[in-house]
PDB file of C-alpha atoms in Angstrom:
ATOM      1  CA  MET A   1     -31.944  -8.275  18.563  1.00  0.00           C
ATOM      2  CA  ALA A   2     -29.606  -5.585  19.881  1.00  0.00           C
ATOM      3  CA  THR A   3     -28.050  -3.177  17.443  1.00  0.00           C
ATOM      4  CA  PHE A   4     -25.069  -0.987  18.071  1.00  0.00           C
ATOM      5  CA  SER A   5     -24.627   2.524  16.748  1.00  0.00           C
ATOM      6  CA  PRO A   6     -21.424   3.666  15.059  1.00  0.00           C
ATOM      7  CA  GLU A   7     -20.750   5.852  18.112  1.00  0.00           C
ATOM      8  CA  GLU A   8     -21.016   2.822  20.435  1.00  0.00           C
ATOM      9  CA  ARG A   9     -18.576   0.893  18.255  1.00  0.00           C
ATOM     10  CA  ILE A  10     -16.129   3.823  18.327  1.00  0.00           C
ATOM     11  CA  ARG A  11     -16.366   4.028  22.144  1.00  0.00           C
ATOM     12  CA  LEU A  12     -15.855   0.267  22.466  1.00  0.00           C
ATOM     13  CA  ASP A  13     -12.853   0.376  20.134  1.00  0.00           C
ATOM     14  CA  ALA A  14     -11.303   3.243  22.136  1.00  0.00           C
ATOM     15  CA  GLN A  15     -11.900   1.348  25.384  1.00  0.00           C
ATOM     16  CA  LEU A  16     -10.317  -1.842  24.027  1.00  0.00           C
ATOM     17  CA  SER A  17      -7.290   0.153  22.840  1.00  0.00           C
ATOM     18  CA  GLN A  18      -6.563   1.127  26.465  1.00  0.00           C
ATOM     19  CA  ARG A  19      -6.218  -2.422  27.810  1.00  0.00           C
ATOM     20  CA  THR A  20      -2.875  -3.760  29.011  1.00  0.00           C
ATOM     21  CA  ILE A  21      -1.113  -5.990  26.517  1.00  0.00           C
ATOM     22  CA  GLN A  22       1.894  -8.273  26.658  1.00  0.00           C
ATOM     23  CA  LEU A  23       4.525  -7.262  24.156  1.00  0.00           C
ATOM     24  CA  ASP A  24       5.692  -9.592  21.426  1.00  0.00           C
ATOM     25  CA  PRO A  25       9.272 -10.667  22.187  1.00  0.00           C
ATOM     26  CA  ASN A  26       9.943 -10.907  18.436  1.00  0.00           C
ATOM     27  CA  GLY A  27       9.529  -7.161  18.008  1.00  0.00           C
ATOM     28  CA  TYR A  28       7.114  -4.447  16.993  1.00  0.00           C
ATOM     29  CA  VAL A  29       6.028  -2.745  13.785  1.00  0.00           C
ATOM     30  CA  LEU A  30       5.420   0.771  12.584  1.00  0.00           C
ATOM     31  CA  ILE A  31       2.953   1.044   9.725  1.00  0.00           C
ATOM     32  CA  LYS A  32       3.196   3.917   7.261  1.00  0.00           C
ATOM     33  CA  LEU A  33       1.763   4.969   3.912  1.00  0.00           C
ATOM     34  CA  ASP A  34       3.673   5.827   0.746  1.00  0.00           C
ATOM     35  CA  ARG A  35       1.032   7.798  -1.128  1.00  0.00           C
ATOM     36  CA  GLU A  36       3.288   8.497  -4.124  1.00  0.00           C
ATOM     37  CA  LYS A  37       3.758   4.781  -4.804  1.00  0.00           C
ATOM     38  CA  GLY A  38       0.332   3.754  -3.499  1.00  0.00           C
ATOM     39  CA  GLU A  39       1.891   1.338  -1.014  1.00  0.00           C
ATOM     40  CA  LEU A  40       1.676   0.342   2.614  1.00  0.00           C
ATOM     41  CA  ILE A  41       4.955   0.082   4.528  1.00  0.00           C
ATOM     42  CA  VAL A  42       5.663  -2.083   7.577  1.00  0.00           C
ATOM     43  CA  GLU A  43       8.882  -1.356   9.438  1.00  0.00           C
ATOM     44  CA  TRP A  44       9.863  -4.155  11.816  1.00  0.00           C
ATOM     45  CA  PHE A  45      11.982  -3.425  14.892  1.00  0.00           C
ATOM     46  CA  SER A  46      13.489  -5.890  17.328  1.00  0.00           C
ATOM     47  CA  ASN A  47      13.064  -5.391  21.048  1.00  0.00           C
ATOM     48  CA  GLY A  48      13.782  -6.991  24.368  1.00  0.00           C
ATOM     49  CA  ILE A  49      11.299  -7.130  27.231  1.00  0.00           C
ATOM     50  CA  ASN A  50      12.408  -6.368  30.791  1.00  0.00           C
ATOM     51  CA  GLU A  51      11.072  -7.739  34.093  1.00  0.00           C
ATOM     52  CA  GLN A  52       8.374  -5.030  34.180  1.00  0.00           C
ATOM     53  CA  GLY A  53       7.126  -6.052  30.726  1.00  0.00           C
ATOM     54  CA  LEU A  54       8.484  -2.915  29.043  1.00  0.00           C
ATOM     55  CA  ALA A  55      10.075  -2.899  25.598  1.00  0.00           C
ATOM     56  CA  THR A  56      13.823  -2.391  25.684  1.00  0.00           C
ATOM     57  CA  ASN A  57      16.557  -1.794  23.171  1.00  0.00           C
ATOM     58  CA  PRO A  58      18.027  -5.288  22.713  1.00  0.00           C
ATOM     59  CA  GLU A  59      21.539  -3.851  22.386  1.00  0.00           C
ATOM     60  CA  THR A  60      21.543  -1.503  25.399  1.00  0.00           C
ATOM     61  CA  GLY A  61      18.711  -2.753  27.622  1.00  0.00           C
ATOM     62  CA  GLU A  62      17.402   0.819  27.730  1.00  0.00           C
ATOM     63  CA  VAL A  63      13.599   1.167  27.932  1.00  0.00           C
ATOM     64  CA  LEU A  64      12.151   2.334  24.613  1.00  0.00           C
ATOM     65  CA  ALA A  65      10.111   5.518  24.935  1.00  0.00           C
ATOM     66  CA  CYS A  66       6.859   5.795  22.992  1.00  0.00           C
ATOM     67  CA  LYS A  67       7.664   9.361  21.979  1.00  0.00           C
ATOM     68  CA  GLY A  68      10.693  11.584  21.797  1.00  0.00           C
ATOM     69  CA  SER A  69      13.455   8.993  21.825  1.00  0.00           C
ATOM     70  CA  ALA A  70      16.220   8.821  19.255  1.00  0.00           C
ATOM     71  CA  PRO A  71      14.993   7.085  16.101  1.00  0.00           C
ATOM     72  CA  ARG A  72      16.013   3.458  15.603  1.00  0.00           C
ATOM     73  CA  GLU A  73      16.612   1.818  12.264  1.00  0.00           C
ATOM     74  CA  PRO A  74      14.179  -0.957  11.337  1.00  0.00           C
ATOM     75  CA  ILE A  75      15.562  -4.480  11.021  1.00  0.00           C
ATOM     76  CA  LYS A  76      13.365  -5.176   7.992  1.00  0.00           C
ATOM     77  CA  ILE A  77      11.029  -3.133   5.786  1.00  0.00           C
ATOM     78  CA  PHE A  78       8.067  -4.729   4.029  1.00  0.00           C
ATOM     79  CA  ARG A  79       6.183  -2.927   1.252  1.00  0.00           C
ATOM     80  CA  GLY A  80       2.931  -3.954  -0.361  1.00  0.00           C
ATOM     81  CA  ARG A  81      -0.072  -2.755  -2.313  1.00  0.00           C
ATOM     82  CA  SER A  82      -2.668  -4.155   0.068  1.00  0.00           C
ATOM     83  CA  ALA A  83      -3.171  -5.308   3.646  1.00  0.00           C
ATOM     84  CA  LYS A  84      -3.554  -8.859   2.389  1.00  0.00           C
ATOM     85  CA  GLU A  85      -0.288  -8.781   0.446  1.00  0.00           C
ATOM     86  CA  LEU A  86       1.632  -7.446   3.451  1.00  0.00           C
ATOM     87  CA  GLY A  87      -0.061  -9.848   5.869  1.00  0.00           C
ATOM     88  CA  ILE A  88       0.977 -12.772   3.693  1.00  0.00           C
ATOM     89  CA  SER A  89       4.537 -11.417   3.449  1.00  0.00           C
ATOM     90  CA  LEU A  90       4.778 -11.130   7.237  1.00  0.00           C
ATOM     91  CA  ALA A  91       3.251 -14.539   7.911  1.00  0.00           C
ATOM     92  CA  GLU A  92       4.895 -16.563   5.164  1.00  0.00           C
ATOM     93  CA  THR A  93       8.413 -15.152   5.161  1.00  0.00           C
ATOM     94  CA  ASN A  94      11.204 -17.720   5.139  1.00  0.00           C
ATOM     95  CA  GLU A  95      13.265 -15.484   7.391  1.00  0.00           C
ATOM     96  CA  GLN A  96      12.978 -15.356  11.153  1.00  0.00           C
ATOM     97  CA  PRO A  97       9.407 -15.191  12.448  1.00  0.00           C
ATOM     98  CA  PHE A  98       8.458 -11.552  12.895  1.00  0.00           C
ATOM     99  CA  ILE A  99       5.316 -12.231  14.927  1.00  0.00           C
ATOM    100  CA  SER A 100       5.144 -14.718  17.788  1.00  0.00           C
ATOM    101  CA  LYS A 101       1.849 -13.802  19.459  1.00  0.00           C
ATOM    102  CA  LEU A 102      -1.618 -14.316  18.019  1.00  0.00           C
ATOM    103  CA  ASP A 103      -2.963 -11.064  19.484  1.00  0.00           C
ATOM    104  CA  HIS A 104      -0.074  -9.207  17.842  1.00  0.00           C
ATOM    105  CA  ALA A 105      -0.869 -10.801  14.470  1.00  0.00           C
ATOM    106  CA  LEU A 106      -4.536  -9.808  14.833  1.00  0.00           C
ATOM    107  CA  TYR A 107      -3.555  -6.255  15.777  1.00  0.00           C
ATOM    108  CA  ILE A 108      -1.239  -5.939  12.757  1.00  0.00           C
ATOM    109  CA  GLY A 109      -3.978  -7.268  10.469  1.00  0.00           C
ATOM    110  CA  ARG A 110      -6.492  -4.723  11.796  1.00  0.00           C
ATOM    111  CA  GLU A 111      -3.998  -1.891  11.451  1.00  0.00           C
ATOM    112  CA  LEU A 112      -3.075  -2.903   7.907  1.00  0.00           C
ATOM    113  CA  GLN A 113      -6.785  -2.866   6.958  1.00  0.00           C
ATOM    114  CA  ARG A 114      -7.167   0.605   8.488  1.00  0.00           C
ATOM    115  CA  ALA A 115      -4.023   1.841   6.722  1.00  0.00           C
ATOM    116  CA  GLU A 116      -5.223   0.462   3.385  1.00  0.00           C
ATOM    117  CA  ALA A 117      -8.582   2.223   3.802  1.00  0.00           C
ATOM    118  CA  CYS A 118      -6.757   5.508   4.522  1.00  0.00           C
ATOM    119  CA  LEU A 119      -4.554   5.008   1.473  1.00  0.00           C
ATOM    120  CA  GLU A 120      -7.640   4.471  -0.689  1.00  0.00           C
ATOM    121  CA  ASN A 121      -9.734   7.351   0.636  1.00  0.00           C
ATOM    122  CA  GLY A 122      -6.980   9.916   1.225  1.00  0.00           C
ATOM    123  CA  ASN A 123      -7.398  10.129   4.999  1.00  0.00           C
ATOM    124  CA  ASN A 124      -4.454  10.418   7.363  1.00  0.00           C
ATOM    125  CA  TYR A 125      -3.404   7.177   9.024  1.00  0.00           C
ATOM    126  CA  VAL A 126      -2.430   7.121  12.703  1.00  0.00           C
ATOM    127  CA  GLN A 127      -1.426   3.742  14.095  1.00  0.00           C
ATOM    128  CA  ASP A 128      -3.370   2.648  17.196  1.00  0.00           C
TER     129      ASP A 128
END
């Protein structure tokens, strides 16, 4: 039976993070930590998607830059004490659906687990 080292798993994870993805037309999230309150924060932002598959500001049609652009205000902010609590809030909200793609839901779940681990062990969290 083949076994994989932690280094091989890290390399595989980094490689998978570089693949091309289709954006979720329902929007994107930024995940943050509130260490003072011991909470995870999910900020949800709406977006459009242009013909090239790039995220755009739904009001202006302008392509959203990954870095350096003017900050946008989130449409909704979710707070929770655990990845599970936030995942349930996102999935079971009675408001508009915030996630429309399965791969996006899986990504958010993974990131919430990582963020929760960082909150627990004091490490910095950087969203993938």
